[in-house]
Tab-separated table of C-alpha atoms and ligand atoms in Angstrom:
chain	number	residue	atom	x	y	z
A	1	UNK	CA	0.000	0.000	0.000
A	2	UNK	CA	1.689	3.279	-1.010
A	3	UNK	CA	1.287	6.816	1.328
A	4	UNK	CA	-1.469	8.582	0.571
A	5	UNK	CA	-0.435	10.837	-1.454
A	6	UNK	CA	-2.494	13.822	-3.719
A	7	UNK	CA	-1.683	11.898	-6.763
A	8	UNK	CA	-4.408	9.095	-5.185
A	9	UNK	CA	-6.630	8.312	-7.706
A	10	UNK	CA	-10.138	8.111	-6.408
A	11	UNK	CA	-13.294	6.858	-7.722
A	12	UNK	CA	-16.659	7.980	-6.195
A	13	UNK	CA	-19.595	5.934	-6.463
A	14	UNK	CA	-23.468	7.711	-5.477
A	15	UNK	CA	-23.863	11.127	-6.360
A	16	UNK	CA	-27.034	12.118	-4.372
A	17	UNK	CA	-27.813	14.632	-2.139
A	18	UNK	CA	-24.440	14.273	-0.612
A	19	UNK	CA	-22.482	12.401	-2.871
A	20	UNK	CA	-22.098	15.229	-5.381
A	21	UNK	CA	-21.106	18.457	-3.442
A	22	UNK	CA	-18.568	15.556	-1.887
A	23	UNK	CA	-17.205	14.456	-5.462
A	24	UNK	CA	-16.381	18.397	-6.337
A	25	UNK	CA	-14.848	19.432	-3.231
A	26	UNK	CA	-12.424	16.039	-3.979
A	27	UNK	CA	-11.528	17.794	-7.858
A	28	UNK	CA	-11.293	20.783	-6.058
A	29	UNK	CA	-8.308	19.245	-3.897
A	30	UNK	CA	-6.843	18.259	-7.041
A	31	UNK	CA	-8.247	14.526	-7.177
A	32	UNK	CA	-7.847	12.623	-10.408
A	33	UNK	CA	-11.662	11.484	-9.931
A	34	UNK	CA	-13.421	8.950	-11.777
A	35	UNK	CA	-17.321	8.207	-11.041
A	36	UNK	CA	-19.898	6.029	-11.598
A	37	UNK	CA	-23.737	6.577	-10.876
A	38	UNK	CA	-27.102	4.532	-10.824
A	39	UNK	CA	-28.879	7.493	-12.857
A	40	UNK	CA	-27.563	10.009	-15.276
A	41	UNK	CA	-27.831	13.108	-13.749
A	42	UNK	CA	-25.399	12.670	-11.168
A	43	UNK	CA	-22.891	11.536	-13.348
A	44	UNK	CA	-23.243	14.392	-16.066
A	45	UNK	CA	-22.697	16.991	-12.961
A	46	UNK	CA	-19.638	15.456	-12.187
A	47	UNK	CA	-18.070	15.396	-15.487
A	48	UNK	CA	-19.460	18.601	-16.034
A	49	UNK	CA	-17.427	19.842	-13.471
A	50	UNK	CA	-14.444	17.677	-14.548
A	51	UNK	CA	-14.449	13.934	-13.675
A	52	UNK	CA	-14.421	11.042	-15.754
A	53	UNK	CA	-17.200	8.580	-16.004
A	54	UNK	CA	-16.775	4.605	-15.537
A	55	UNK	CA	-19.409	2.222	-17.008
A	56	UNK	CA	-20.059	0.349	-13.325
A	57	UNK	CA	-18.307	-0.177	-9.721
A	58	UNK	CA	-16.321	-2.055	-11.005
A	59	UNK	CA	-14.798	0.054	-13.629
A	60	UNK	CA	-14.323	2.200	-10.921
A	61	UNK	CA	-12.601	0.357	-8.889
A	62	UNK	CA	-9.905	-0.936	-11.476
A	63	UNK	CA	-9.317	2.909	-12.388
A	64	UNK	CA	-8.836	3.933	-8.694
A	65	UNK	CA	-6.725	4.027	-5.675
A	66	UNK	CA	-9.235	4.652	-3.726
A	67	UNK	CA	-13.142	4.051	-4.113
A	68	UNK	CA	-16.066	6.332	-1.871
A	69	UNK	CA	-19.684	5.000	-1.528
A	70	UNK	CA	-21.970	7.157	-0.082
A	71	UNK	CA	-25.590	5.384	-0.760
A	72	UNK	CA	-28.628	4.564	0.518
A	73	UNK	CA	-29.222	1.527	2.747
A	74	UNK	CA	-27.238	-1.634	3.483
A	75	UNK	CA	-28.343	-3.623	0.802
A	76	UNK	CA	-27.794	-0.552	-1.405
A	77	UNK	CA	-23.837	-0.717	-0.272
A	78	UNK	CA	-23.609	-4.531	-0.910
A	79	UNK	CA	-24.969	-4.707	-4.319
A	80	UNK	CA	-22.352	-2.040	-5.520
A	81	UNK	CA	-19.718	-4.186	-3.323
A	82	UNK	CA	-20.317	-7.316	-3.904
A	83	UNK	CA	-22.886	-7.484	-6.369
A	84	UNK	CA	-22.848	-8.372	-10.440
A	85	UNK	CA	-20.382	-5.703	-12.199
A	86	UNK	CA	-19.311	-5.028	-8.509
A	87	UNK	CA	-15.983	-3.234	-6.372
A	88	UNK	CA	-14.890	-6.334	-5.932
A	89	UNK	CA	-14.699	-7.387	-9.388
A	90	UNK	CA	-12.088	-4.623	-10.748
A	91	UNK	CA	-10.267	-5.233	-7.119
A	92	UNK	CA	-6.344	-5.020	-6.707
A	93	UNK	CA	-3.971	-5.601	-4.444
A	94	UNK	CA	-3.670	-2.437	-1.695
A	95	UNK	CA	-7.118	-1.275	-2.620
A	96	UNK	CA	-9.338	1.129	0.042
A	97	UNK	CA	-13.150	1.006	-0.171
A	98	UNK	CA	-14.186	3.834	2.417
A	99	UNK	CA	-17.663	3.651	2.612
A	100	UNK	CA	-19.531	6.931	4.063
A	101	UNK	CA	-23.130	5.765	3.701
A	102	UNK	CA	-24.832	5.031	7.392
A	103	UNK	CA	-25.519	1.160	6.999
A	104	UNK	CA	-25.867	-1.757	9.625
A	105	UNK	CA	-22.221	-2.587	11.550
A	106	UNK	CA	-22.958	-6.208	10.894
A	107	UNK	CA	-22.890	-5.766	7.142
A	108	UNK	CA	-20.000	-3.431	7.303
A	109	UNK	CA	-18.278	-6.188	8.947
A	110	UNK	CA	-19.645	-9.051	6.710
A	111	UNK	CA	-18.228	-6.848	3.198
A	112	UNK	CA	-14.982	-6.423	5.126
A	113	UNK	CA	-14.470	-10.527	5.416
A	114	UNK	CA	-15.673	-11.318	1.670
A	115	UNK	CA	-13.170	-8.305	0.993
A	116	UNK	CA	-9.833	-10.044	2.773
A	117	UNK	CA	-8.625	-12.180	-0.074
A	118	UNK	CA	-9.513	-9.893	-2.577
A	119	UNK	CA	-6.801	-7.735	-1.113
A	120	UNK	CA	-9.060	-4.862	-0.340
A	121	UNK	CA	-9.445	-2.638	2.930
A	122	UNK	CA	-12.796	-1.513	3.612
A	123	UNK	CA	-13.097	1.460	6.318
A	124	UNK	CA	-16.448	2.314	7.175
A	125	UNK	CA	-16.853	6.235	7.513
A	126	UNK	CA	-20.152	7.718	7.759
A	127	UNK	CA	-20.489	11.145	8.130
A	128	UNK	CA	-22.451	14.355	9.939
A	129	UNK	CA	-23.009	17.894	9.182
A	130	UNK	CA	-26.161	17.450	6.442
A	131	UNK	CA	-26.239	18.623	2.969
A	132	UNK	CA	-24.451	22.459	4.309
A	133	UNK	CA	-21.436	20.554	6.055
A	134	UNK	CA	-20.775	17.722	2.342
A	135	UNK	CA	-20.987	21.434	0.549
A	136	UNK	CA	-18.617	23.282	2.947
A	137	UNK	CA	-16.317	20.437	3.079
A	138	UNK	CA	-16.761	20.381	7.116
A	139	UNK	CA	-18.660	17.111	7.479
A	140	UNK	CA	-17.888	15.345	10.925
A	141	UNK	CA	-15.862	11.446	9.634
A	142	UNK	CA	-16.333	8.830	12.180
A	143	UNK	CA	-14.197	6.155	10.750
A	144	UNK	CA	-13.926	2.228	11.866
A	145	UNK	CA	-11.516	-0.181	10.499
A	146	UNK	CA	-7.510	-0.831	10.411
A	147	UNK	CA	-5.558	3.136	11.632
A	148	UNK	CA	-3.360	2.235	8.851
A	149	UNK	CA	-5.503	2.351	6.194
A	150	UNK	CA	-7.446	5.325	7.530
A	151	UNK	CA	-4.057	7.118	7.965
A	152	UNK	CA	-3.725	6.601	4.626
A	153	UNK	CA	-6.576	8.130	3.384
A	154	UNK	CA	-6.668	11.166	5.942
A	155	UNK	CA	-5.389	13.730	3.647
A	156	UNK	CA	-8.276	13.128	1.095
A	157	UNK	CA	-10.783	12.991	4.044
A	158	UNK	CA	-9.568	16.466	4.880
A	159	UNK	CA	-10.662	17.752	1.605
A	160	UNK	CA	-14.452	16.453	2.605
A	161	UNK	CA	-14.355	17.175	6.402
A	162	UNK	CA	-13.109	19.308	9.121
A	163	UNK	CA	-13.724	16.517	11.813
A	164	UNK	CA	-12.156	13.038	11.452
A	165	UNK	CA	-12.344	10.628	14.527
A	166	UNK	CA	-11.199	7.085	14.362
A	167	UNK	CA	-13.173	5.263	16.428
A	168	UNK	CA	-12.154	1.631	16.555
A	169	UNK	CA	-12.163	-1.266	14.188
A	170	UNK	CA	-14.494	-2.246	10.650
A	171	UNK	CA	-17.733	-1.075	12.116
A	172	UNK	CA	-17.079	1.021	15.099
A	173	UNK	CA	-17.446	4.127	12.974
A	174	UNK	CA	-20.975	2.934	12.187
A	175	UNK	CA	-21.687	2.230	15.448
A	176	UNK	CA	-20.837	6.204	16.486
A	177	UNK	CA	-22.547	7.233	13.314
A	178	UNK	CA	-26.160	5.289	14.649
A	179	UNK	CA	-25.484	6.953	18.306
A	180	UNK	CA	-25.162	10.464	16.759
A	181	UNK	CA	-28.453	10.081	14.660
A	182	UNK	CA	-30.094	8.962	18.232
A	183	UNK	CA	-29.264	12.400	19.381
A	184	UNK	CA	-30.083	14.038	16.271
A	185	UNK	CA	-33.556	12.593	16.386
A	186	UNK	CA	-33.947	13.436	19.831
A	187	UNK	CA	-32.929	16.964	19.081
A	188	UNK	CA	-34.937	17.326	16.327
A	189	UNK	CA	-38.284	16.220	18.702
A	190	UNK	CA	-37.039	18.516	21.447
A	191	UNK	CA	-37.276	21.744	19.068
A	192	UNK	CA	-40.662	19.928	17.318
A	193	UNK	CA	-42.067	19.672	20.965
A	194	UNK	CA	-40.771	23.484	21.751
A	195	UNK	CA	-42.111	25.061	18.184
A	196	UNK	CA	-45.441	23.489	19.258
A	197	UNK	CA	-45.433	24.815	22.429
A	198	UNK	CA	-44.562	28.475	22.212
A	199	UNK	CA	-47.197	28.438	19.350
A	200	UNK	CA	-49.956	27.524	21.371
A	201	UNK	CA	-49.290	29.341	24.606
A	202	UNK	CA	-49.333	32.453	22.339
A	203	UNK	CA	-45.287	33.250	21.877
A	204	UNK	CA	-44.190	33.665	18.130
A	205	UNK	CA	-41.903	30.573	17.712
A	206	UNK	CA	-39.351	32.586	15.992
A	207	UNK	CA	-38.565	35.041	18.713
A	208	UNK	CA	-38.743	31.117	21.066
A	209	UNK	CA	-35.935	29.971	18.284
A	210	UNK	CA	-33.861	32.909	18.770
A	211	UNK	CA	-33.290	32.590	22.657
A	212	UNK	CA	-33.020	29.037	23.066
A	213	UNK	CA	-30.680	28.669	20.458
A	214	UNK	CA	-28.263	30.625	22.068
A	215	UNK	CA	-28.218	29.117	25.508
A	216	UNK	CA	-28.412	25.571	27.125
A	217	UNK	CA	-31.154	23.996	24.336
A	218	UNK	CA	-28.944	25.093	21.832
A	219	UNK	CA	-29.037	22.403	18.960
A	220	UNK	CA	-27.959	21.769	15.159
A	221	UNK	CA	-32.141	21.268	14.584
A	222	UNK	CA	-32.456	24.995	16.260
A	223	UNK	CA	-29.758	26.336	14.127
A	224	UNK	CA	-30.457	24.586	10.479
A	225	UNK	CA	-33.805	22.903	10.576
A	226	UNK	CA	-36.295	25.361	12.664
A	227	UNK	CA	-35.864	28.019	10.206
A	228	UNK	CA	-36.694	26.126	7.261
A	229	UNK	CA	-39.590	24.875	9.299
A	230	UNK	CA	-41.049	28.627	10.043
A	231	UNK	CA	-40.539	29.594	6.553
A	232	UNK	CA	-42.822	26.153	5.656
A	233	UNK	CA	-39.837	24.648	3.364
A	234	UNK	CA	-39.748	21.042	3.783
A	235	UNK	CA	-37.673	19.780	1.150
A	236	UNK	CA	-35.106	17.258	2.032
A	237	UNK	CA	-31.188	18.269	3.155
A	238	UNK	CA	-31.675	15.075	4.675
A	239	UNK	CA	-35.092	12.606	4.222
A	240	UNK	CA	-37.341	10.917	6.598
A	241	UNK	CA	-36.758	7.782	4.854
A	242	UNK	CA	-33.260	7.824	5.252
A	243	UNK	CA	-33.848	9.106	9.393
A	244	UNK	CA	-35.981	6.238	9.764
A	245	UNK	CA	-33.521	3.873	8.492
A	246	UNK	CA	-30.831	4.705	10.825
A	247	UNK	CA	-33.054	5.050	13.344
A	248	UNK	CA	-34.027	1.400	12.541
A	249	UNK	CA	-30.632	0.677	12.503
A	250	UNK	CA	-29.787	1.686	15.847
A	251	UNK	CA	-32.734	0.270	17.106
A	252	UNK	CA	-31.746	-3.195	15.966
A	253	UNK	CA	-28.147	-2.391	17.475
A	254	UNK	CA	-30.045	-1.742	21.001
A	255	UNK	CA	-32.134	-4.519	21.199
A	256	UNK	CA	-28.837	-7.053	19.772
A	257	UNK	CA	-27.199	-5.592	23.185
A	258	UNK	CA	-30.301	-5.277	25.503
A	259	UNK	CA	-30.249	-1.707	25.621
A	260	UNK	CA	-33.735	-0.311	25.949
A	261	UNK	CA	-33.759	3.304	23.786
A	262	UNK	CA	-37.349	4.539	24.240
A	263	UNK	CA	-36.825	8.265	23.323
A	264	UNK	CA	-35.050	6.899	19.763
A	265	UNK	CA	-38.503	4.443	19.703
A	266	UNK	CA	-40.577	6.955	20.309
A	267	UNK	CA	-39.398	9.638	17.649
A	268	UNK	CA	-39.696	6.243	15.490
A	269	UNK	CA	-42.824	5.548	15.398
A	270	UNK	CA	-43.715	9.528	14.778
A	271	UNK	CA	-41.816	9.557	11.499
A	272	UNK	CA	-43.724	6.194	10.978
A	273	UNK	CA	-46.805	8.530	11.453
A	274	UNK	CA	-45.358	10.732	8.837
A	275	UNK	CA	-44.255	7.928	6.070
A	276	UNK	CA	-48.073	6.652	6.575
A	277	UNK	CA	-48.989	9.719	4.958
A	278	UNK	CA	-46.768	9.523	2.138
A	279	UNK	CA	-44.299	11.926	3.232
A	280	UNK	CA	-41.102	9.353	3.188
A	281	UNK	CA	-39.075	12.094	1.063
A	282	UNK	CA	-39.709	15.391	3.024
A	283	UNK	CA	-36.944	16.581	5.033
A	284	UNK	CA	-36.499	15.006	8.521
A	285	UNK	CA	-38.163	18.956	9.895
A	286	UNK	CA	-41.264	17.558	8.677
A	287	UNK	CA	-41.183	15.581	12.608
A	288	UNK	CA	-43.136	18.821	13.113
A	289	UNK	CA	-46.228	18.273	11.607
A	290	UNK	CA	-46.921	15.196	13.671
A	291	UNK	CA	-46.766	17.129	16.491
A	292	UNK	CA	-48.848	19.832	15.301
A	293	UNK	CA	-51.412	17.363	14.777
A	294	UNK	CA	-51.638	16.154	18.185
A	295	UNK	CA	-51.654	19.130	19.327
A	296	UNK	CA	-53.969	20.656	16.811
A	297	UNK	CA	-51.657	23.528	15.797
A	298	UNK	CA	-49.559	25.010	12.869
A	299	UNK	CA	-46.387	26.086	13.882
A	300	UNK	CA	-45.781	28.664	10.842
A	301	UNK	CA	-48.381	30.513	10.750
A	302	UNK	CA	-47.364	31.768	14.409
A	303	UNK	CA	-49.460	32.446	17.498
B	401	NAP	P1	-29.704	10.327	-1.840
B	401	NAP	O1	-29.768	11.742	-2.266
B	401	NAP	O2	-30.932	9.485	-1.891
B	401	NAP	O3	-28.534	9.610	-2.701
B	401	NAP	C1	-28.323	8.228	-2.663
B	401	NAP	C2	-27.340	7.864	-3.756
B	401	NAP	O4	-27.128	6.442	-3.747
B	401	NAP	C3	-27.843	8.205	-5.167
B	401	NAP	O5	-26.731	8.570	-5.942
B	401	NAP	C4	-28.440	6.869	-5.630
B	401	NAP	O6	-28.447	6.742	-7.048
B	401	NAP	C5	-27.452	5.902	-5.024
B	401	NAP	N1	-28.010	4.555	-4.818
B	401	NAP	C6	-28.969	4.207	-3.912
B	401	NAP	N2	-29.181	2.877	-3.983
B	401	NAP	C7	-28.364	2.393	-4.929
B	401	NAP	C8	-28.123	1.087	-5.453
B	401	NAP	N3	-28.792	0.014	-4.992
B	401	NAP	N4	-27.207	0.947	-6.438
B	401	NAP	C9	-26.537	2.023	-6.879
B	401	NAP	N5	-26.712	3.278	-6.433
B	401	NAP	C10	-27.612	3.462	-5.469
B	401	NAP	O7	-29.174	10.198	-0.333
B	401	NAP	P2	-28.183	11.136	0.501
B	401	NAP	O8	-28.963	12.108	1.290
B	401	NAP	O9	-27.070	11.593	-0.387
B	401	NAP	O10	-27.620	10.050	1.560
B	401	NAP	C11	-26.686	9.052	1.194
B	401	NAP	C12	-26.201	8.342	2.477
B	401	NAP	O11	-25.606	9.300	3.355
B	401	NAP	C13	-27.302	7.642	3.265
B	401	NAP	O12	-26.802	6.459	3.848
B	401	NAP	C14	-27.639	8.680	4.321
B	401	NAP	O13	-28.213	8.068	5.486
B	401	NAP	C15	-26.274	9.271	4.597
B	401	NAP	N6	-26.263	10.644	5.137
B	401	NAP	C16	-27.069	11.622	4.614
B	401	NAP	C17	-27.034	12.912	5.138
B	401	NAP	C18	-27.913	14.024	4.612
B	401	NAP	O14	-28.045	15.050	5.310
B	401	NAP	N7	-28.492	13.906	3.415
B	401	NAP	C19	-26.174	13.207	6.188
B	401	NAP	C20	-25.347	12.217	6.689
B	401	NAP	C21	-25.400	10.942	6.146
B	401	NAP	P3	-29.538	7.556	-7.929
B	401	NAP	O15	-28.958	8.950	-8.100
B	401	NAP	O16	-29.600	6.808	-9.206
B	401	NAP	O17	-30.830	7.530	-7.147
């Protein structure tokens, strides 16, 4: 395995909602980058804005140094893994796979094994910081697997993020990842529960935004999410099907280690609420509206 070095060549596989403001801040570090995308749109604004395009993962992977996912779900990052037309098809010998989608621990683990002979390092680095933090290259990396390899790839991880923790071996970044979206949930039905509140008891729920996010309820949901709530924009920096599969995900991780988490279940079963009524792809501020349901309210349109 050679030092990381800027001359890496990386590939980057899933250019969603944070995939692609990831893939440019890599050319704009200087990364040779070559991509590869399920749909056509992604790809053409990467090699619009310089990259070159690869016909499947694993064109990708025999073009690279180093390959990023960032997808969907765990089955999502196995298919491109391990799948027909695959990473581990176009594999080589001192290969890195650094996956940054949030996905179970146990599959992280269970790539890394088929991975072993194949020569190829997987480190499993999901990230924080939303769509604003993958477009100001100042994403929080929580990274499991060998220190070695994730060494290695720390300069390039700089050009994506301002925060890189390793935090143990293949998996143990996942693990931090699920326990940060269990307080990002929570946060997000602490301000929910607070919007609701100063609306009905007659206080605008802007002015409530402004002083509690300056003092001890201070949150990333006050600071990013309420305002796009009072100005009624729910589009997605990050979607309530995604939030509900991590919080699935760390739900399964709880009950595999008897840990009862019944703030996580409760916020749950609310965005379950939500996805009943179709609104799966609405930004994870759209917790809200269950609560103004229940409480017979609309948060928006003030006292
Ligand atoms: P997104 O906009 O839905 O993008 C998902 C990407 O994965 C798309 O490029 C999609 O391809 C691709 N993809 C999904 N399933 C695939 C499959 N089976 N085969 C090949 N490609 C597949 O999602 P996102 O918001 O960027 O999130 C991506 C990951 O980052 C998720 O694990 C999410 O939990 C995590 N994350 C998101 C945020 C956030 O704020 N958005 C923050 C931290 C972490 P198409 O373009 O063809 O659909």
């Amino acid at each position: 395995m050679s030092e990381g070095t800027e001359r890496d060549r990386i590939g980057f596989i899933g250019l969603g909602i944070m995939g692609r403001p990831m893939a440019k801040n890599l050319l704009k570090a200087g990364y040779p980058l070559v991509v590869w995308n399920r749909s056509r749109p992604g790809i053409e604004a990467l090699v619009e804005a310089g990259a070159a395009e690869a016909g499947s993962p694993r064109a990708v992977a025999q073009r690279s140094d180093v390959v990023i996912t960032i997808l969907g779900d765990s089955a999502d990052t196995e298919q491109v893994a391990l799948g027909e037309r695959g990473i581990i098809e176009g594999a080589h010998e001192g290969l890195v796979h650094i996956d940054m989608s949030t996905i179970s621990p146990a599959v992280t683990r269970a790539i890394a094994a088929r991975y072993v002979e194949a020569g190829v390092e997987l480190l499993d680095a999901p990230v924080s910081g939303g769509e604003q933090g993958a477009i100001e290259g100042t994403l929080v990396i929580m990274a499991g697997g060998k220190r070695e390899a994730f060494e290695r790839c720390r300069p390039l991880l700089e050009a994506l993020g301002r925060t890189l923790v390793y935090c143990g071996p293949t998996g143990a970044g996942q693990i931090v990842k699920l326990c940060n979206q269990v307080v990002v949930a929570l946060n997000n039905l602490a301000m929910g529960e607070a919007l609701v509140l100063a609306a009905k008891a007659g206080v605008d729920p802007a002015t409530m935004v402004e002083a509690v996010r300056s003092g001890a309820g201070a949150s990333w949901a006050l600071h990013n999410l309420a305002p796009r709530i009072l100005s009624g924009d729910f589009r997605p920096g990050f979607k309530v099907a995604h939030q509900q599969k991590d919080l699935r995900l760390a739900l399964e991780l709880a009950n595999q280690r008897s840990t009862p988490l019944p703030g996580t279940a409760l916020v749950h079963q609310l965005f379950a609420a939500l996805e009943a009524e179709g609104l799966g792809e609405e930004g994870t501020q759209a917790l809200v509206k269950a609560l103004e349901k229940l409480a017979n309210t609309s948060v928006s349109d003030g006292p």
